[in-house]
Every structure is written in C-alpha cells, then in structure tokens.
Tab-separated table of C-alpha atoms in Angstrom:
chain	number	residue	atom	x	y	z
A	1386	MET	CA	-0.292	-0.024	-0.019
A	1387	GLU	CA	1.366	2.997	-0.937
A	1388	ASN	CA	1.692	5.724	1.544
A	1389	GLN	CA	-0.560	8.902	1.959
A	1390	ASN	CA	-1.000	12.672	2.572
A	1391	PRO	CA	-1.041	12.552	5.989
A	1392	LEU	CA	-3.483	14.819	6.372
A	1393	GLN	CA	-5.802	12.552	3.475
A	1394	ASN	CA	-8.857	11.516	4.840
A	1395	GLY	CA	-9.540	7.529	5.143
A	1396	ALA	CA	-5.838	6.901	4.794
A	1397	LEU	CA	-4.977	3.433	6.539
A	1398	GLU	CA	-1.162	4.589	6.011
A	1399	SER	CA	1.033	7.605	5.912
A	1400	ALA	CA	4.468	7.617	6.909
A	1401	VAL	CA	6.590	9.741	10.303
A	1402	GLY	CA	10.579	10.788	9.446
A	1403	ASN	CA	11.993	8.035	7.193
A	1404	GLY	CA	9.244	5.428	8.220
A	1405	GLY	CA	8.637	2.904	5.159
A	1406	ARG	CA	6.366	1.035	3.079
A	1407	SER	CA	4.010	-1.995	4.670
A	1408	GLY	CA	6.275	-4.927	6.319
A	1409	ASP	CA	9.983	-2.651	6.647
A	1410	GLY	CA	10.695	-1.210	9.516
A	1411	SER	CA	8.848	-0.332	12.539
A	1412	ALA	CA	5.273	1.031	12.246
A	1413	LEU	CA	2.554	2.510	14.643
A	1414	ILE	CA	-1.280	0.566	14.071
A	1415	PHE	CA	-3.932	2.036	15.887
A	1416	LEU	CA	-6.001	-0.517	17.284
A	1417	GLY	CA	-8.741	1.907	18.405
A	1418	THR	CA	-9.314	5.919	18.383
A	1419	GLY	CA	-12.972	6.069	19.992
A	1420	CYS	CA	-13.962	6.499	23.337
A	1421	SER	CA	-14.833	4.608	26.682
A	1422	SER	CA	-19.078	3.868	25.366
A	1423	ALA	CA	-16.622	3.570	21.720
A	1424	VAL	CA	-18.335	4.375	18.447
A	1425	PRO	CA	-21.535	3.622	17.486
A	1426	ASN	CA	-22.954	4.979	20.678
A	1427	ALA	CA	-25.444	2.316	21.881
A	1428	MET	CA	-27.945	4.438	22.871
A	1429	CYS	CA	-28.201	5.925	19.598
A	1430	LEU	CA	-29.546	3.140	17.903
A	1431	ILE	CA	-31.586	1.735	21.017
A	1432	GLN	CA	-33.630	4.990	21.434
A	1433	PRO	CA	-32.444	7.138	18.055
A	1434	SER	CA	-33.181	10.951	18.149
A	1435	ASP	CA	-35.080	12.656	15.897
A	1436	PRO	CA	-33.206	13.624	13.643
A	1437	PRO	CA	-31.025	10.248	14.531
A	1438	CYS	CA	-27.573	10.967	15.194
A	1439	GLN	CA	-25.876	10.802	11.990
A	1440	VAL	CA	-23.123	9.217	12.646
A	1441	CYS	CA	-24.327	6.560	14.469
A	1442	SER	CA	-27.365	5.947	12.439
A	1443	GLN	CA	-25.040	4.578	9.157
A	1444	SER	CA	-23.896	2.188	11.224
A	1445	LEU	CA	-27.120	0.320	10.762
A	1446	SER	CA	-27.408	0.631	6.692
A	1447	THR	CA	-23.770	1.033	6.116
A	1448	PRO	CA	-21.900	-2.809	4.238
A	1449	PRO	CA	-19.368	-3.652	7.255
A	1450	ILE	CA	-16.023	-3.373	4.916
A	1451	ILE	CA	-17.613	0.402	4.011
A	1452	LEU	CA	-18.219	0.855	8.061
A	1453	LEU	CA	-14.159	0.334	8.394
A	1454	ILE	CA	-13.362	2.580	5.897
A	1455	GLU	CA	-15.628	5.677	6.234
A	1456	GLU	CA	-14.825	5.434	10.053
A	1457	ILE	CA	-17.826	4.675	11.743
A	1458	LEU	CA	-16.496	1.946	13.577
A	1459	MET	CA	-14.173	3.384	16.681
A	1460	CYS	CA	-13.343	0.962	19.252
A	1461	ASN	CA	-11.095	1.678	22.787
A	1462	THR	CA	-7.971	3.950	22.790
A	1463	SER	CA	-5.406	1.430	22.101
A	1464	LEU	CA	-2.329	1.442	20.346
A	1465	LEU	CA	-0.032	-1.353	18.948
A	1466	ILE	CA	3.760	-0.786	18.641
A	1467	ASP	CA	5.511	-3.129	15.594
A	1468	TYR	CA	9.005	-2.814	16.771
A	1469	CYS	CA	11.510	-3.872	14.485
A	1470	SER	CA	14.896	-3.287	16.040
A	1471	SER	CA	18.673	-2.161	14.386
A	1472	ASP	CA	19.121	-5.761	14.335
A	1473	GLY	CA	16.253	-7.155	12.834
A	1474	ILE	CA	14.324	-8.446	15.613
A	1475	ARG	CA	10.507	-7.626	15.458
A	1476	ASN	CA	8.106	-7.156	18.620
A	1477	TYR	CA	4.905	-6.516	19.005
A	1478	ILE	CA	3.841	-4.035	22.082
A	1479	ILE	CA	0.143	-2.816	23.094
A	1480	ILE	CA	-0.952	0.032	24.763
A	1481	ASP	CA	-3.741	-0.707	26.309
A	1482	VAL	CA	-6.276	-3.875	26.415
A	1483	GLY	CA	-9.917	-1.943	26.815
A	1484	LYS	CA	-13.520	-3.731	26.099
A	1485	THR	CA	-13.093	-3.815	22.798
A	1486	PHE	CA	-9.590	-5.922	22.352
A	1487	ARG	CA	-11.374	-8.982	21.342
A	1488	GLU	CA	-12.963	-7.195	18.256
A	1489	GLN	CA	-9.538	-5.283	17.782
A	1490	VAL	CA	-7.806	-8.317	17.161
A	1491	LEU	CA	-10.153	-9.800	14.717
A	1492	ARG	CA	-10.199	-6.772	12.919
A	1493	TRP	CA	-6.516	-5.302	12.955
A	1494	PHE	CA	-4.546	-8.168	13.847
A	1495	THR	CA	-5.654	-10.145	10.851
A	1496	PHE	CA	-5.994	-7.161	8.185
A	1497	HIS	CA	-1.781	-5.930	9.734
A	1498	LYS	CA	-0.912	-9.654	9.688
A	1499	ILE	CA	-0.211	-9.517	13.540
A	1500	PRO	CA	0.524	-12.774	15.210
A	1501	ARG	CA	0.958	-12.239	18.720
A	1502	VAL	CA	1.696	-9.514	21.839
A	1503	ASP	CA	5.130	-9.489	22.838
A	1504	SER	CA	4.503	-6.717	25.880
A	1505	ILE	CA	1.863	-5.077	27.097
A	1506	VAL	CA	2.027	-1.077	28.517
A	1507	LEU	CA	-0.858	-0.044	30.814
A	1508	THR	CA	-1.807	3.894	31.002
A	1509	HIS	CA	-4.099	3.163	34.220
A	1510	GLU	CA	-6.631	0.587	35.211
A	1511	HIS	CA	-9.863	1.785	34.056
A	1512	ALA	CA	-12.500	-0.509	32.048
A	1513	ASP	CA	-11.399	0.764	28.702
A	1514	ALA	CA	-7.903	0.216	29.185
A	1515	ILE	CA	-7.886	-3.469	30.875
A	1516	LEU	CA	-11.260	-5.297	30.869
A	1517	GLY	CA	-9.907	-6.892	27.576
A	1518	LEU	CA	-6.993	-8.832	29.749
A	1519	ASP	CA	-8.628	-12.031	30.048
A	1520	ASP	CA	-8.906	-12.178	26.174
A	1521	ILE	CA	-4.955	-11.749	26.360
A	1522	ARG	CA	-5.241	-16.113	26.241
A	1523	ALA	CA	-6.894	-16.169	23.336
A	1524	ILE	CA	-3.380	-14.822	21.736
A	1525	GLN	CA	-1.220	-16.894	23.638
A	1526	PRO	CA	-0.126	-20.651	22.982
A	1527	HIS	CA	-2.820	-23.085	24.205
A	1528	SER	CA	-1.685	-25.007	27.095
A	1529	PRO	CA	-4.461	-26.692	29.768
A	1530	THR	CA	-1.518	-26.349	32.521
A	1531	ASN	CA	-0.891	-22.714	31.909
A	1532	ASP	CA	2.573	-23.989	31.043
A	1533	ILE	CA	3.700	-21.373	28.683
A	1534	ASP	CA	6.021	-18.278	29.130
A	1535	PRO	CA	3.956	-15.089	30.425
A	1536	THR	CA	3.602	-12.027	28.748
A	1537	ALA	CA	5.334	-9.112	30.065
A	1538	ILE	CA	3.150	-6.451	31.120
A	1539	TYR	CA	3.964	-3.415	32.921
A	1540	LEU	CA	1.603	-0.573	35.176
A	1541	THR	CA	1.944	1.384	37.717
A	1542	ARG	CA	1.087	-0.240	41.675
A	1543	HIS	CA	-2.003	1.207	41.580
A	1544	SER	CA	-3.574	-0.026	38.867
A	1545	MET	CA	-1.570	-3.198	40.071
A	1546	ASP	CA	-3.971	-3.350	42.939
A	1547	SER	CA	-7.133	-2.580	41.000
A	1548	ILE	CA	-6.535	-5.362	38.693
A	1549	ALA	CA	-5.823	-7.936	41.631
A	1550	THR	CA	-9.338	-7.151	42.671
A	1551	LYS	CA	-10.953	-7.061	39.402
A	1552	PHE	CA	-9.002	-9.955	37.655
A	1553	PRO	CA	-7.863	-12.102	41.400
A	1554	TYR	CA	-7.240	-15.663	38.833
A	1555	LEU	CA	-5.072	-13.232	36.580
A	1556	VAL	CA	-2.736	-12.563	39.793
A	1557	GLN	CA	-2.906	-15.659	41.393
A	1558	LYS	CA	0.500	-17.420	41.762
A	1559	LYS	CA	-0.471	-20.387	43.007
A	1560	LEU	CA	-3.614	-22.942	43.642
A	1561	ARG	CA	-5.540	-23.369	46.431
A	1562	GLU	CA	-5.392	-26.435	48.167
A	1563	GLY	CA	-8.108	-28.366	45.961
A	1564	GLN	CA	-8.383	-25.636	43.101
A	1565	GLU	CA	-8.820	-26.688	40.083
A	1566	VAL	CA	-6.536	-26.076	36.869
A	1567	ARG	CA	-7.956	-23.643	34.181
A	1568	ARG	CA	-6.761	-21.614	31.509
A	1569	VAL	CA	-6.212	-18.253	31.965
A	1570	ALA	CA	-4.156	-15.540	30.653
A	1571	GLN	CA	-0.204	-15.755	31.914
A	1572	LEU	CA	1.238	-12.526	32.616
A	1573	ASP	CA	4.073	-11.484	34.342
A	1574	TRP	CA	3.169	-7.913	36.519
A	1575	LYS	CA	5.924	-5.576	36.390
A	1576	ILE	CA	5.379	-2.361	38.218
A	1577	ILE	CA	6.669	1.103	37.014
A	1578	GLU	CA	8.500	2.430	39.691
A	1579	GLU	CA	6.292	5.275	42.067
A	1580	HIS	CA	8.057	8.389	40.897
A	1581	TYR	CA	7.940	7.563	37.224
A	1582	ASP	CA	11.150	9.494	36.696
A	1583	LYS	CA	13.389	6.486	35.087
A	1584	PRO	CA	12.478	4.967	31.978
A	1585	PHE	CA	12.022	0.953	31.820
A	1586	VAL	CA	12.092	-0.729	28.467
A	1587	ALA	CA	9.458	-3.496	27.299
A	1588	SER	CA	10.499	-5.803	24.377
A	1589	GLY	CA	13.505	-3.574	23.770
A	1590	LEU	CA	11.486	-0.095	23.670
A	1591	LYS	CA	12.542	2.511	25.836
A	1592	PHE	CA	9.614	3.616	27.781
A	1593	PHE	CA	9.174	6.904	29.353
A	1594	PRO	CA	6.101	7.074	31.886
A	1595	LEU	CA	4.327	10.728	31.505
A	1596	PRO	CA	2.323	11.375	34.366
A	1597	VAL	CA	-0.708	13.665	33.405
A	1598	MET	CA	-4.157	14.201	35.359
A	1599	HIS	CA	-7.264	12.533	34.151
A	1600	GLY	CA	-9.407	14.633	36.642
A	1601	GLU	CA	-7.884	16.197	39.382
A	1602	ASP	CA	-8.169	13.513	41.276
A	1603	TYR	CA	-6.654	11.132	38.893
A	1604	LEU	CA	-3.205	10.300	37.962
A	1605	CYS	CA	-2.743	8.821	34.180
A	1606	LEU	CA	0.395	7.664	32.313
A	1607	GLY	CA	1.301	8.484	29.199
A	1608	TYR	CA	4.522	7.424	27.492
A	1609	LEU	CA	7.353	8.900	25.416
A	1610	PHE	CA	9.655	5.994	23.216
A	1611	GLY	CA	11.461	5.863	20.380
A	1612	GLU	CA	15.129	7.445	19.798
A	1613	LYS	CA	15.230	8.293	15.984
A	1614	CYS	CA	11.506	9.356	16.197
A	1615	LYS	CA	10.060	10.857	19.378
A	1616	VAL	CA	6.344	9.658	19.932
A	1617	ALA	CA	4.578	10.816	22.919
A	1618	TYR	CA	1.050	8.423	23.541
A	1619	ILE	CA	-1.585	10.683	25.733
A	1620	SER	CA	-4.826	8.586	25.395
A	1621	ASP	CA	-6.448	9.957	29.007
A	1622	VAL	CA	-5.570	13.814	29.971
A	1623	SER	CA	-7.431	16.920	31.444
A	1624	ARG	CA	-4.321	18.825	32.535
A	1625	PHE	CA	-0.786	18.465	31.695
A	1626	PRO	CA	2.110	18.974	34.925
A	1627	SER	CA	4.052	21.727	33.878
A	1628	ASN	CA	6.960	18.623	34.167
A	1629	THR	CA	5.252	16.210	32.061
A	1630	GLU	CA	4.717	19.462	29.146
A	1631	TYR	CA	8.618	20.404	29.180
A	1632	VAL	CA	10.074	17.285	28.351
A	1633	ILE	CA	7.506	17.174	25.467
A	1634	SER	CA	7.770	20.656	24.472
A	1635	LYS	CA	9.691	22.021	21.589
A	1636	ASN	CA	10.603	24.586	24.004
A	1637	GLY	CA	11.572	22.517	26.841
A	1638	ALA	CA	13.188	19.037	26.242
A	1639	GLY	CA	12.596	18.508	22.428
A	1640	GLN	CA	10.579	18.641	19.320
A	1641	LEU	CA	8.205	15.683	19.328
A	1642	ASP	CA	8.487	13.818	16.228
A	1643	LEU	CA	4.565	12.550	16.568
A	1644	LEU	CA	1.990	13.576	19.410
A	1645	ILE	CA	-1.291	11.348	20.223
A	1646	LEU	CA	-3.306	12.689	21.946
A	1647	ASP	CA	-6.957	12.887	24.150
A	1648	CYS	CA	-9.808	14.366	22.397
A	1649	LEU	CA	-13.414	13.985	23.612
A	1650	TYR	CA	-16.048	16.183	22.780
A	1651	LYS	CA	-15.983	18.654	19.345
A	1652	LYS	CA	-17.304	21.870	21.245
A	1653	GLY	CA	-16.543	22.811	25.025
A	1654	SER	CA	-14.898	21.220	27.894
A	1655	PHE	CA	-14.720	18.101	30.414
A	1656	ASN	CA	-13.465	17.832	33.978
A	1657	VAL	CA	-11.326	14.514	32.604
A	1658	HIS	CA	-10.740	14.770	29.322
A	1659	LEU	CA	-9.141	17.283	27.129
A	1660	CYS	CA	-11.977	18.456	24.114
A	1661	LEU	CA	-11.052	19.382	20.442
A	1662	PRO	CA	-10.502	23.355	21.649
A	1663	GLN	CA	-7.877	22.320	24.368
A	1664	ALA	CA	-6.406	20.148	22.301
A	1665	LEU	CA	-5.539	22.126	19.747
A	1666	GLU	CA	-4.288	24.844	22.347
A	1667	ALA	CA	-1.972	22.636	23.698
A	1668	ILE	CA	-1.044	21.358	20.492
A	1669	LYS	CA	0.147	24.905	19.805
A	1670	ARG	CA	1.762	24.672	23.442
A	1671	ILE	CA	3.679	21.912	22.839
A	1672	CYS	CA	4.486	22.363	19.359
A	1673	PRO	CA	5.318	18.843	17.817
A	1674	LYS	CA	5.919	18.105	14.287
A	1675	ARG	CA	2.482	16.452	13.726
A	1676	ALA	CA	-0.468	15.588	15.912
A	1677	LEU	CA	-3.359	12.478	16.049
A	1678	LEU	CA	-5.940	13.049	17.993
A	1679	ILE	CA	-7.516	9.746	19.315
A	1680	GLY	CA	-10.472	9.132	21.987
A	1681	MET	CA	-13.215	10.706	19.785
A	1682	THR	CA	-17.392	10.236	20.752
A	1683	HIS	CA	-19.423	10.005	17.646
A	1684	GLU	CA	-20.316	13.835	17.630
A	1685	PHE	CA	-17.104	13.827	15.311
A	1686	ASP	CA	-17.915	13.138	11.287
A	1687	HIS	CA	-14.053	12.284	10.209
A	1688	HIS	CA	-14.532	13.826	6.979
A	1689	LYS	CA	-15.799	17.114	7.563
A	1690	ASP	CA	-13.308	17.811	10.847
A	1691	ASN	CA	-10.458	16.201	8.919
A	1692	GLU	CA	-11.003	19.196	6.113
A	1693	PHE	CA	-11.303	21.846	9.011
A	1694	LEU	CA	-7.845	20.176	10.994
A	1695	MET	CA	-6.378	20.621	7.120
A	1696	GLU	CA	-7.085	23.977	7.416
A	1697	TRP	CA	-5.990	24.723	10.921
A	1698	SER	CA	-2.786	22.350	10.029
A	1699	GLU	CA	-1.885	25.146	7.286
A	1700	ARG	CA	-2.533	27.683	9.534
A	1701	GLU	CA	-0.622	27.091	12.510
A	1702	GLY	CA	2.215	25.187	10.917
A	1703	ILE	CA	1.346	21.879	12.869
A	1704	HIS	CA	0.299	18.618	10.948
A	1705	VAL	CA	-2.953	17.661	13.173
A	1706	GLN	CA	-6.014	15.067	12.123
A	1707	LEU	CA	-8.261	12.959	13.695
A	1708	ALA	CA	-7.015	9.533	13.733
A	1709	ARG	CA	-8.568	6.135	13.214
A	1710	ASP	CA	-9.101	2.521	13.844
A	1711	GLY	CA	-6.919	0.767	11.787
A	1712	LEU	CA	-4.431	3.893	10.599
A	1713	ARG	CA	-0.918	2.416	10.056
A	1714	VAL	CA	2.098	4.895	10.834
A	1715	PRO	CA	5.338	3.662	9.280
A	1716	ILE	CA	7.907	5.377	11.785
A	1717	ASP	CA	11.566	5.072	13.069
A	1718	LEU	CA	12.222	4.348	16.169
C-alpha cells in the first residue's frame, strides 16, 4: 500500500520520519481511537433521536467493510507498536487492552498480520484500558495447564492493586489446595517505579512514563518512546503537569515527531478529558511536528472535521488530524 498524504481523509497508512512502506521497519497501528463507550454509541441505536445521529445511524445501513473505511466504527483507545530493532528482531507491544480488545484482534491483527503480543503497557486501570486482559489468553499458545511463557505487562502499583481485585485469577501465582487448573492468561506483572522518573524497557523499546491528570483526583500515565523519532502517547488527560509538558515540548526538552493526544468532544470542555479546543491549544504549546487525535465520541465526522483540521494545520504550521481505527503509521524508532 502506497504512503498517503498525512492529512488525507481515510488514509490507512501514512509515514512519520523516514518510515518505510508496509513490512519495512517499525510502525504504529491504531487498534482503537474511540472513547470508552466506543462508536457507534449504543443509545443512538436503541433510542434514536429525531433527527437521528448522523454518524451512529450509518452503522445500521452501511455494509461492514464500508464501515471500516468510513471511520464509523471506533473501539477503545489502544496502540500497537510493531517495533523492528536495529538487529532486525521484531516485537509487538500493545498500549492498553480495553473492553473491545477481542474485536480489535479480529479486525486489525488479521488485517495487519500481527502474529502475537510480546509486551503490554497500561496507562491506567479504568475499564477501557484493562477489561480485555482476560482475552489475552486467546492470543497466547494453548496450554491446558498454563505451562507457557507469560506476557510481560507494565503498570503502576495503583493499577496492579485494582486489577488484583477485578481479576484475582490473573494475578494468583499458586493454586489453593483442591483448586482445579483453569486456562487463564499468563502475565508477568512488572511495576513501574512510583516516582515515574525512570524509563523502563519493554521488548527492547525504551519507555519514559509521562504522568498527567485524568481529572484532578486521578493520575494517569502517557508514554514517550523512540530514539530516531520521538513519539508521545497520551490517551487520557485533562491537564499536563508542568514537568510533563516540559519533557514533550519544543521549547522544553525537544520537539516531538508525533504527539498522539486525547480529544473527547468536538466542542466545550470536560472535567476528565481534553476536548478539541483544549487539545488544539495544547498542541500549539507543545508544538510537535505532527499530532493525531484519539479517544473521540460520535460527535466527530472524520471527513468534515479532518477538513477543518487541514485548514487549522496550514494556518498553524503543525499537521493535525483525527486518527482512525486500523491506521498504520510507518516510523523510525
């Protein structure tokens, strides 16, 4: 598939840096770019408004393959990093495993020929980031006795404590007396140091935690990664602490090649997420070479809103567009 203009509506692939064509080098694959409730919104389908929601109503009348092309279906935010190291070894790292993970595997692992997941990195412990963890077993080798190498998973202590309550059987190390063996996902839990000031390495790729506020009562992590091209992935944010903004800003520690940023609603503001006006203001402050927006609700019409963003980009000198499920971005990491 030929590379497309980074701002072209509907492009399934567009390069950052010197990223090559499909199959060459590293790439970012957007498994999900929608909000927690995903798109289409269920209420728009079971209790349609008058007039009906223009975006969601199309999902009932549009053939499935066209739904994918027209950006009508959006799963929970999740990024797969197809990382090809300098020695040619390829690893697959996924950021967040939410409620729609199985659907993302069926839709995009098959389309992009992703054979496995080598590491998991979590931003936080909300449902749209972790409720697919049980389904990790479906992409691990089959063993009735769970005798397989576990998949490394990196997370905060707070997320670990929450997951231990929600999924005790995924955390349990030894069976209790008389307890039967049941096949479950095998995970190797790795706690990110509490001050978040040290990087960690997942499947050969170095990650720097980026603490951000997801509401004033909740700390969430974004991640900075890549040496040749610098990428920041920040899926759930309402405010940037000054230290974090400095690390990712052109006027701070250096310009990003790509900023992947939270953007919930098209208008107004929200207490626990950025909306489009705040996201664009943040992009102007941070000044990356390029930005892709994720976490959108059904308010967004990709074609119309990307046309607006093309005009904004030309005016401000920063390429910005709405990401879409299935987008593959070749990139030198």
